[in-house]
Coordinates of C-alpha atoms and ligand atoms in Angstrom, one line a residue:
X1 CA 0.0 0.0 0.0
X2 CA 1.3 3.5 -0.9
X3 CA 0.9 6.6 1.3
X4 CA -2.1 7.4 -0.8
X5 CA -3.8 4.3 0.4
X6 CA -3.6 2.0 -2.6
X7 CA -1.2 0.4 -5.0
X8 CA -0.2 2.4 -8.0
X9 CA 2.5 2.4 -10.6
X10 CA 3.6 5.4 -12.6
X11 CA 4.1 5.9 -16.3
X12 CA 6.1 8.9 -17.5
X13 CA 5.6 10.0 -21.1
X14 CA 8.8 11.3 -22.5
X15 CA 9.2 10.3 -26.1
X16 CA 8.5 13.7 -27.7
X17 CA 11.3 15.4 -29.6
X18 CA 11.1 18.8 -27.9
X19 CA 11.8 20.5 -31.3
X20 CA 11.2 23.9 -29.8
X21 CA 14.1 23.5 -27.3
X22 CA 16.5 23.6 -30.3
X23 CA 18.9 21.3 -28.6
X24 CA 21.0 18.3 -29.2
X25 CA 20.1 17.2 -25.7
X26 CA 16.8 15.2 -25.3
X27 CA 14.2 17.6 -23.8
X28 CA 13.7 15.7 -20.5
X29 CA 17.4 15.7 -19.8
X30 CA 17.4 19.5 -19.6
X31 CA 18.0 20.4 -16.0
X32 CA 15.9 22.2 -13.4
X33 CA 18.0 23.1 -10.4
X34 CA 20.7 20.8 -11.6
X35 CA 18.5 17.7 -12.0
X36 CA 17.2 16.5 -15.3
X37 CA 13.4 17.1 -15.6
X38 CA 12.6 13.4 -15.9
X39 CA 14.3 12.8 -12.6
X40 CA 12.1 15.4 -10.8
X41 CA 9.1 13.4 -12.1
X42 CA 10.4 9.9 -11.2
X43 CA 11.6 11.0 -7.7
X44 CA 8.3 12.7 -6.9
X45 CA 6.4 9.6 -8.1
X46 CA 8.5 7.4 -5.9
X47 CA 8.1 9.6 -2.9
X48 CA 4.3 9.5 -3.5
X49 CA 4.6 5.7 -3.3
X50 CA 4.6 4.5 -6.9
X51 CA 5.6 0.8 -6.8
X52 CA 7.4 1.1 -10.2
X53 CA 8.1 3.7 -12.8
X54 CA 7.8 3.0 -16.5
X55 CA 9.4 5.6 -18.8
X56 CA 8.2 5.9 -22.4
X57 CA 11.1 7.1 -24.5
X58 CA 11.6 7.8 -28.2
X59 CA 13.8 10.7 -29.3
X60 CA 17.3 10.4 -27.7
X61 CA 16.3 7.1 -26.0
X62 CA 20.0 6.0 -25.6
X63 CA 21.0 9.1 -23.7
X64 CA 17.9 9.1 -21.5
X65 CA 18.1 5.4 -20.8
X66 CA 21.8 5.8 -19.9
X67 CA 20.9 8.6 -17.4
X68 CA 18.1 6.5 -15.9
X69 CA 20.3 3.5 -15.5
X70 CA 22.8 5.6 -13.7
X71 CA 20.4 7.5 -11.5
X72 CA 17.3 5.3 -10.8
X73 CA 17.2 2.5 -8.3
X74 CA 17.9 -0.9 -9.9
X75 CA 14.8 -2.8 -10.7
X76 CA 12.6 0.2 -9.8
X77 CA 12.0 1.3 -13.3
X78 CA 11.4 0.0 -16.8
X79 CA 11.7 1.6 -20.3
X80 CA 9.3 1.2 -23.2
X81 CA 10.3 2.5 -26.6
X82 CA 7.9 4.5 -28.7
X83 CA 9.6 4.7 -32.1
X84 CA 7.0 6.9 -33.7
X85 CA 5.2 9.6 -31.7
X86 CA 1.6 8.7 -32.6
X87 CA 0.0 10.5 -29.7
X88 CA -0.4 10.2 -25.9
X89 CA -2.7 7.2 -26.2
X90 CA -0.2 5.3 -28.3
X91 CA 2.6 6.3 -25.9
X92 CA 0.8 4.6 -23.0
X93 CA -0.1 1.6 -25.2
X94 CA 3.5 0.9 -26.1
X95 CA 4.2 0.4 -22.4
X96 CA 1.3 -2.1 -22.0
X97 CA 3.5 -5.1 -21.4
X98 CA 5.4 -3.3 -18.7
X99 CA 2.2 -2.1 -17.0
X100 CA 0.1 -5.3 -17.3
X101 CA 0.1 -7.4 -14.1
X102 CA 1.5 -4.5 -12.1
X103 CA -0.3 -2.3 -9.6
X104 CA -4.1 -2.0 -9.7
X105 CA -3.8 1.7 -10.7
X106 CA -1.6 3.6 -13.0
X107 CA -0.6 7.3 -12.6
X108 CA 0.1 9.0 -15.9
X109 CA 2.8 11.7 -15.8
X110 CA 4.7 13.8 -18.3
X111 CA 8.5 13.9 -18.3
X112 CA 8.4 17.6 -19.2
X113 CA 6.3 18.7 -16.2
X114 CA 9.0 18.8 -13.5
X115 CA 7.3 20.7 -10.7
X116 CA 4.4 18.5 -9.8
X117 CA 5.0 17.7 -6.1
X118 CA 4.9 14.3 -4.4
X119 CA 2.4 15.9 -2.0
X120 CA 0.0 16.8 -4.9
X121 CA 0.4 13.3 -6.5
X122 CA -0.4 11.7 -3.1
X123 CA -3.5 13.7 -2.6
X124 CA -4.7 13.3 -6.2
X125 CA -4.2 9.5 -6.0
X126 CA -5.9 9.3 -2.6
X127 CA -8.9 11.3 -3.7
X128 CA -9.2 9.3 -6.9
X129 CA -9.0 6.0 -5.0
X130 CA -11.7 7.2 -2.6
X131 CA -14.0 8.2 -5.5
X132 CA -13.6 4.7 -6.7
X133 CA -13.8 5.6 -10.4
X134 CA -12.0 4.1 -13.4
X135 CA -10.3 7.4 -14.2
X136 CA -9.4 10.7 -12.5
X137 CA -7.9 13.6 -14.4
X138 CA -6.1 16.6 -13.0
X139 CA -7.4 19.9 -14.3
X140 CA -6.8 23.6 -13.8
X141 CA -8.8 26.8 -14.4
X142 CA -6.5 29.2 -16.2
X143 CA -6.7 32.6 -17.7
X144 CA -5.3 31.6 -21.1
X145 CA -6.3 28.0 -22.1
X146 CA -4.7 28.3 -25.6
X147 CA -3.3 25.0 -26.8
X148 CA -4.6 22.8 -24.0
X149 CA -7.4 20.2 -24.1
X150 CA -10.6 21.7 -22.6
X151 CA -12.7 19.9 -20.0
X152 CA -16.2 19.1 -21.0
X153 CA -18.7 18.9 -18.1
X154 CA -22.4 17.9 -18.2
X155 CA -25.3 20.0 -16.8
X156 CA -24.7 18.5 -13.3
X157 CA -21.0 19.5 -13.5
X158 CA -19.6 16.0 -13.9
X159 CA -16.7 15.4 -16.3
X160 CA -18.0 14.2 -19.6
X161 CA -14.9 14.3 -21.8
X162 CA -12.0 16.4 -23.2
X163 CA -11.8 18.2 -26.5
X164 CA -8.3 19.1 -27.8
X165 CA -7.7 22.8 -28.7
X166 CA -7.3 21.8 -32.4
X167 CA -10.6 19.9 -32.4
X168 CA -12.6 22.4 -30.4
X169 CA -15.5 24.5 -31.7
X170 CA -15.9 28.2 -30.8
X171 CA -18.0 27.6 -27.7
X172 CA -15.5 24.9 -26.4
X173 CA -12.6 27.3 -27.0
X174 CA -14.1 29.6 -24.4
X175 CA -13.8 26.9 -21.7
X176 CA -11.1 27.9 -19.2
X177 CA -10.8 24.6 -17.4
X178 CA -8.0 22.7 -19.0
X179 CA -6.6 19.2 -19.0
X180 CA -3.3 19.1 -17.1
X181 CA -2.5 15.7 -18.7
X182 CA -2.1 13.8 -15.4
X183 CA -4.4 10.9 -14.7
X184 CA -4.9 8.1 -12.3
X185 CA -6.6 5.1 -14.0
X186 CA -7.5 1.6 -13.1
X187 CA -4.8 -0.3 -15.0
X188 CA -7.2 -2.9 -16.5
X189 CA -9.7 -0.2 -17.6
X190 CA -6.9 1.8 -19.2
X191 CA -5.3 -1.1 -21.1
X192 CA -8.7 -2.5 -22.3
X193 CA -9.8 1.0 -23.5
X194 CA -6.4 1.6 -25.2
X195 CA -6.7 -1.7 -27.0
X196 CA -10.1 -0.5 -28.5
X197 CA -8.6 2.9 -29.3
X198 CA -5.6 1.4 -31.1
X199 CA -7.9 -0.9 -33.1
X200 CA -9.5 2.1 -34.8
X201 CA -8.1 4.8 -37.1
X202 CA -7.3 8.0 -35.2
X203 CA -10.2 10.4 -35.8
X204 CA -9.1 13.9 -34.9
X205 CA -7.4 17.0 -36.3
X206 CA -3.9 15.8 -35.4
X207 CA -4.3 12.2 -36.6
X208 CA -3.1 11.0 -33.2
X209 CA -4.2 8.4 -30.7
X210 CA -5.5 10.6 -27.9
X211 CA -5.2 9.4 -24.3
X212 CA -7.8 12.1 -23.6
X213 CA -10.4 9.9 -25.4
X214 CA -10.4 7.6 -22.4
X215 CA -12.0 10.4 -20.2
X216 CA -15.3 10.2 -22.1
X217 CA -15.2 6.4 -22.0
X218 CA -14.8 6.5 -18.2
X219 CA -17.6 9.0 -17.9
X220 CA -19.9 6.6 -19.6
X221 CA -18.8 3.6 -17.6
X222 CA -18.4 4.3 -13.9
X223 CA -17.6 8.0 -13.9
X224 CA -14.6 10.3 -14.3
X225 CA -13.3 12.5 -11.4
X226 CA -12.0 16.0 -12.3
X227 CA -9.5 17.0 -9.7
X228 CA -8.7 20.8 -9.8
X229 CA -5.2 21.8 -8.9
X230 CA -4.8 25.4 -7.5
X231 CA -1.1 25.9 -7.9
X232 CA -0.5 26.2 -11.7
X233 CA 3.2 26.3 -11.2
X234 CA 3.0 22.5 -10.5
X235 CA 1.6 21.6 -13.9
X236 CA 3.7 24.0 -16.0
X237 CA 5.0 22.1 -19.0
X238 CA 8.3 22.8 -20.6
X239 CA 8.5 23.2 -24.4
X240 CA 11.0 26.0 -24.8
X241 CA 14.0 27.4 -23.0
X242 CA 11.8 30.2 -21.8
X243 CA 9.5 27.6 -20.2
X244 CA 12.6 25.9 -18.8
X245 CA 13.6 29.2 -17.1
X246 CA 10.1 29.6 -15.8
X247 CA 10.1 26.0 -14.4
X248 CA 13.4 26.7 -12.7
X249 CA 12.0 29.9 -11.2
X250 CA 9.0 27.9 -9.8
X251 CA 11.3 25.2 -8.4
X252 CA 13.7 27.8 -6.9
X253 CA 10.9 29.7 -5.2
X254 CA 9.4 26.6 -3.7
X255 CA 12.8 25.3 -2.5
X256 CA 13.9 28.7 -1.0
X257 CA 10.5 29.2 0.7
X258 CA 10.9 25.8 2.4
X259 CA 14.4 26.7 3.6
X260 CA 13.4 30.1 4.9
X261 CA 10.5 28.4 6.7
X262 CA 13.1 26.2 8.4
X263 CA 15.2 29.1 9.6
X264 CA 17.6 30.1 6.8
X265 CA 18.0 33.8 6.0
X266 CA 18.2 34.8 2.3
X267 CA 18.9 38.5 1.6
X268 CA 17.2 38.0 -1.8
X269 CA 15.8 34.5 -2.4
X270 CA 15.2 35.3 -6.1
X271 CA 19.0 35.2 -6.5
X272 CA 19.8 32.0 -4.7
X273 CA 19.9 28.6 -6.3
X274 CA 19.7 25.6 -4.1
X275 CA 19.6 22.1 -5.6
X276 CA 17.3 19.4 -4.2
X277 CA 19.9 17.3 -2.4
X278 CA 21.4 20.3 -0.4
X279 CA 20.9 20.4 3.3
X280 CA 21.1 23.6 5.4
X281 CA 21.2 24.2 9.1
X282 CA 19.4 26.8 11.2
X283 CA 20.4 30.5 11.0
X284 CA 22.4 30.0 7.9
X285 CA 22.7 33.3 6.0
X286 CA 22.8 33.3 2.2
X287 CA 23.6 36.4 0.2
X288 CA 22.5 37.1 -3.4
X289 CA 24.2 35.1 -6.2
X290 CA 24.9 32.0 -4.1
X291 CA 24.6 28.6 -5.9
X292 CA 24.5 25.5 -3.7
X293 CA 24.9 22.3 -5.7
X294 CA 24.9 18.5 -5.4
X295 CA 25.2 17.0 -1.9
X296 CA 26.4 20.2 -0.2
X297 CA 25.6 20.5 3.5
X298 CA 25.9 23.8 5.5
X299 CA 25.8 23.7 9.3
X300 CA 24.0 26.1 11.6
X301 CA 25.1 29.8 11.7
X302 CA 27.3 29.7 8.6
X303 CA 27.4 32.7 6.3
X304 CA 27.8 32.5 2.6
X305 CA 28.5 35.8 0.9
X306 CA 27.6 37.0 -2.6
X307 CA 28.7 35.1 -5.7
X308 CA 29.8 31.8 -4.1
X309 CA 29.5 28.5 -6.0
X310 CA 29.5 25.5 -3.6
X311 CA 29.3 22.0 -5.0
X312 CA 29.3 18.7 -3.1
X313 CA 31.0 20.3 -0.1
X314 CA 30.4 20.4 3.6
X315 CA 30.6 23.7 5.5
X316 CA 30.9 23.6 9.3
X317 CA 29.2 25.4 12.1
X318 CA 29.5 29.3 11.9
X319 CA 32.0 29.1 9.0
X320 CA 32.2 32.2 6.9
X321 CA 32.5 31.8 3.1
X322 CA 33.4 35.2 1.8
X323 CA 32.4 36.7 -1.6
X324 CA 33.1 35.0 -4.9
X325 CA 34.6 31.8 -3.6
X326 CA 34.4 28.5 -5.6
X327 CA 34.2 25.3 -3.7
X328 CA 34.0 21.8 -5.1
X329 CA 34.2 18.6 -3.1
X330 CA 35.7 20.4 -0.1
X331 CA 35.2 20.4 3.6
X332 CA 35.3 23.5 5.8
X333 CA 35.5 23.2 9.6
X334 CA 33.7 25.2 12.2
X335 CA 34.3 29.0 12.5
X336 CA 36.7 28.9 9.6
X337 CA 36.9 31.8 7.1
X338 CA 37.3 31.2 3.4
X339 CA 37.9 33.8 0.8
X340 CA 37.0 36.3 -0.6
X341 CA 37.9 34.8 -4.0
X342 CA 39.2 31.5 -2.7
X343 CA 39.2 28.2 -4.7
X344 CA 38.8 25.0 -2.8
X345 CA 39.1 22.0 -5.2
X346 CA 38.4 18.3 -4.7
X347 CA 39.9 16.9 -1.6
X348 CA 40.5 20.3 0.1
X349 CA 39.8 19.6 3.8
X350 CA 40.1 22.7 6.0
X351 CA 39.9 22.2 9.8
X352 CA 38.2 24.4 12.5
X353 CA 39.2 28.0 13.2
X354 CA 41.3 28.2 10.0
X355 CA 41.7 31.1 7.6
X356 CA 42.0 30.6 3.8
X357 CA 42.2 34.1 2.3
X358 CA 42.0 35.8 -1.0
X359 CA 43.4 34.1 -4.1
X360 CA 44.3 31.0 -2.3
X361 CA 43.8 27.7 -4.2
X362 CA 43.7 24.4 -2.2
X363 CA 43.6 20.9 -3.8
X364 CA 43.8 17.5 -2.1
X365 CA 45.2 19.0 1.0
X366 CA 44.5 19.0 4.7
X367 CA 44.8 22.1 6.8
X368 CA 44.6 21.2 10.5
X369 CA 42.8 23.3 13.1
X370 CA 43.9 26.9 13.4
X371 CA 46.2 26.9 10.2
X372 CA 46.3 30.0 8.1
X373 CA 47.0 30.7 4.5
X374 CA 45.9 34.3 4.1
X375 CA 46.9 35.4 0.6
X376 CA 47.9 34.4 -2.9
X377 CA 48.9 30.8 -2.3
X378 CA 48.6 27.3 -3.9
X379 CA 48.5 24.3 -1.7
X380 CA 48.3 21.0 -3.6
X381 CA 48.9 17.5 -2.1
X382 CA 49.9 19.0 1.2
X383 CA 49.3 18.5 4.8
X384 CA 49.5 21.6 7.0
X385 CA 49.7 21.0 10.8
X386 CA 47.7 22.8 13.4
X387 CA 48.4 26.5 13.9
X388 CA 50.9 26.6 11.0
X389 CA 51.1 29.9 9.1
X390 CA 51.5 30.0 5.4
X391 CA 52.9 33.4 4.1
X392 CA 51.6 35.3 1.1
X393 CA 52.6 33.8 -2.2
X394 CA 53.6 30.4 -0.9
X395 CA 53.5 27.7 -3.6
X396 CA 53.7 23.9 -3.2
X397 CA 55.5 22.8 -6.3
X398 CA 53.7 19.4 -6.3
X399 CA 54.1 18.4 -10.0
X400 CA 57.4 17.6 -11.6
X401 CA 55.9 17.2 -15.1
X402 CA 55.3 13.5 -14.6
X403 CA 53.9 12.8 -11.1
X404 CA 52.5 14.6 -8.1
X405 CA 54.4 14.8 -4.8
X406 CA 53.5 15.6 -1.2
X407 CA 54.4 18.5 1.0
X408 CA 54.3 18.1 4.8
X409 CA 54.2 21.2 7.0
X410 CA 54.3 20.6 10.7
X411 CA 52.4 22.0 13.6
X412 CA 53.1 25.6 14.3
X413 CA 55.5 25.9 11.3
X414 CA 56.0 29.3 9.7
X415 CA 56.4 29.7 6.0
X416 CA 57.7 33.1 4.9
X417 CA 56.1 34.9 2.0
X418 CA 57.0 34.0 -1.6
X419 CA 58.3 30.6 -0.7
X420 CA 58.4 27.7 -3.2
X421 CA 58.2 24.3 -1.5
X422 CA 59.5 21.8 -4.0
X423 CA 57.8 18.5 -3.2
X424 CA 58.4 15.9 -1.9
X425 CA 59.5 18.0 1.0
X426 CA 58.9 18.3 4.8
X427 CA 59.0 21.3 7.0
X428 CA 58.9 19.9 10.5
X429 CA 56.9 21.1 13.5
X430 CA 57.8 24.6 14.6
X431 CA 60.4 25.1 11.8
X432 CA 60.7 28.5 10.0
X433 CA 61.3 29.2 6.3
X434 CA 62.6 32.6 5.4
X435 CA 60.7 34.7 2.9
X436 CA 61.6 34.2 -0.8
X437 CA 63.1 30.7 -0.2
X438 CA 63.0 27.8 -2.7
X439 CA 62.9 24.9 -0.4
X440 CA 64.2 21.6 -1.9
X441 CA 65.4 19.8 1.2
X442 CA 63.5 19.0 4.3
X443 CA 63.7 21.5 7.2
X444 CA 64.2 19.9 10.7
X445 CA 62.2 21.0 13.8
X446 CA 63.5 24.2 15.4
X447 CA 65.5 25.3 12.3
X448 CA 65.2 28.3 10.0
X449 CA 65.7 27.5 6.4
X450 CA 67.1 30.3 4.2
X451 CA 67.3 29.3 0.6
X452 CA 67.8 32.3 -1.6
X453 CA 70.6 34.5 -2.9
X454 CA 72.2 36.6 -0.2
X455 CA 71.6 40.3 -0.5
X456 CA 74.6 42.5 -1.5
X457 CA 74.4 46.3 -1.3
X458 CA 76.7 48.1 -3.8
X459 CA 77.5 51.4 -2.2
X460 CA 77.5 54.5 -4.4
X461 CA 76.1 52.6 -7.4
X462 CA 73.4 55.1 -8.2
X463 CA 75.7 58.2 -8.3
X464 CA 78.2 56.4 -10.5
X465 CA 75.5 55.3 -12.8
X466 CA 74.3 58.9 -13.2
X467 CA 77.8 60.2 -13.8
Ligands
UD1_1 C1 -1.8 16.9 -24.0 C2 -3.2 16.6 -23.9 C3 -4.0 17.9 -23.6 C4 -3.4 18.5 -22.4 C5 -1.9 18.7 -22.5 C6 -1.4 19.2 -21.2 C7 -3.6 14.7 -25.4 C8 -4.2 14.2 -26.6 N1 -3.7 16.0 -25.1 O1 -1.6 17.8 -25.1 O2 -5.4 17.6 -23.4 O3 -4.1 19.8 -22.2 O4 -1.3 17.5 -22.8 O5 0.0 19.5 -21.3 O6 -3.2 13.9 -24.6 N2 4.3 12.2 -25.7 C9 4.9 11.0 -26.0 N3 4.5 10.3 -27.2 C10 3.6 10.8 -28.0 C11 3.0 12.1 -27.7 C12 3.4 12.7 -26.6 O7 5.7 10.4 -25.3 O8 3.3 10.2 -29.1 C13 4.7 12.8 -24.5 C14 5.4 14.1 -24.8 O9 6.8 13.9 -24.8 C15 5.0 15.0 -23.6 C16 3.7 14.5 -23.2 O10 3.5 13.2 -23.8 O11 5.9 14.8 -22.5 C17 2.6 15.4 -23.7 O12 2.7 15.5 -25.1 P1 2.3 16.9 -25.8 O13 2.4 16.7 -27.2 O14 3.1 18.0 -25.2 O15 0.8 17.1 -25.3 P2 -0.3 17.8 -26.1 O16 -0.7 17.0 -27.3 O17 0.1 19.2 -26.3
MG2 MG1 1.0 17.3 -29.1

């Protein structure tokens, strides 16, 4: 039994070409908040309790199938191929084998309608099951119904059928209740009716097999439920890049409202993008132009300033990520300050109470608690001990043209400005390196390494030069 109180499987129609996207990428792989549209749909269906998801694919089937096999739970989905797009009825029919013998009910969804929530699916399914009808259809009352199928109701207000825009007469074109294209049907009713439909020639303006024809059939045999959705953002379809941006705006607003409700401050939520798998603590502050991607987590009281891009990273309690920093697969400890304009690359692990300042790049390196690298530095394949201080312009020369080598900097060590540390090399605990050094040999604990040309002052040189 699903959350909605009955067994249902989902079918996602996604065979269409998406010509108006003008893209090499199949339409349903275009992303909304970093996740392909089709995955928004399959995830919501699963969260609503679908026992199985069947995707009907056609254009770009190889790419979509490759994505599904990488992202969907194994055994939890099936693919049916629709070679020619002969209409929505035909699209469901090609999946008949995958649907037959499955759940008692089937939820029909579109792969290019990414914002329908699991909550709405659950309520829709529950109400449809309670009504105990062969078919329920989701509808909306809109200001501009152009292009949509119109809902036909009888004198008593019951659903009688659907007429497509292209088949509608003038009076029908005035109807503002439209078909959202989402249905819950008894699986056996649906397959039996589709078999009848497919046995006839398509009789409509588009020469297509219309799934919508099943609505009138249900109305005549057991009744059809019309279920009106209030939030039109949820049933927004994507046909163009303009629609894609609108769908992203809808998803962004919904996500950001939920985070604000849970205690996150956003100076301007219209300018913050948070992907679905991000988690945020309480009293996090996000400034405009922040993008949080992948599996990023941000702990309580952290501040992220304008223009930061943070992907698959974890940010500790009360950490401060200053403006225009770029983090990817990095860890930042509690109370640590990063940036402005810092670059933390994969494997950067910064401890608590550290400081990584402007124009500092860190890759595959660990900075222990209290370490500081304030300015203009590259740390790659390095370990920096607790409390060590890395002077401005320090570079770990980790690459010799063939392989990478490690740099070890001990606890409390002090690296003077403009130092090149030629790896593999170790600067032991508490050791000092003089500014401007090129360090090729390890520095023992307690020592000062000076590795640069000695200064010579040539007295009277300037006057002689002028004479
Ligand atoms: C359909 C409905 C219409 C409704 C509208 C809501 C029919 C006949 N009409 O219109 O009443 O108002 O949705 O958006 O169902 N698809 C396939 N194979 C096909 C045809 C379509 O997989 O052969 C997929 C498309 O990729 C898309 C979805 O089904 O994801 C809907 O197809 P689309 O052509 O956009 O729907 P409409 O015909 O405009
Ligand atoms: Mg169409």
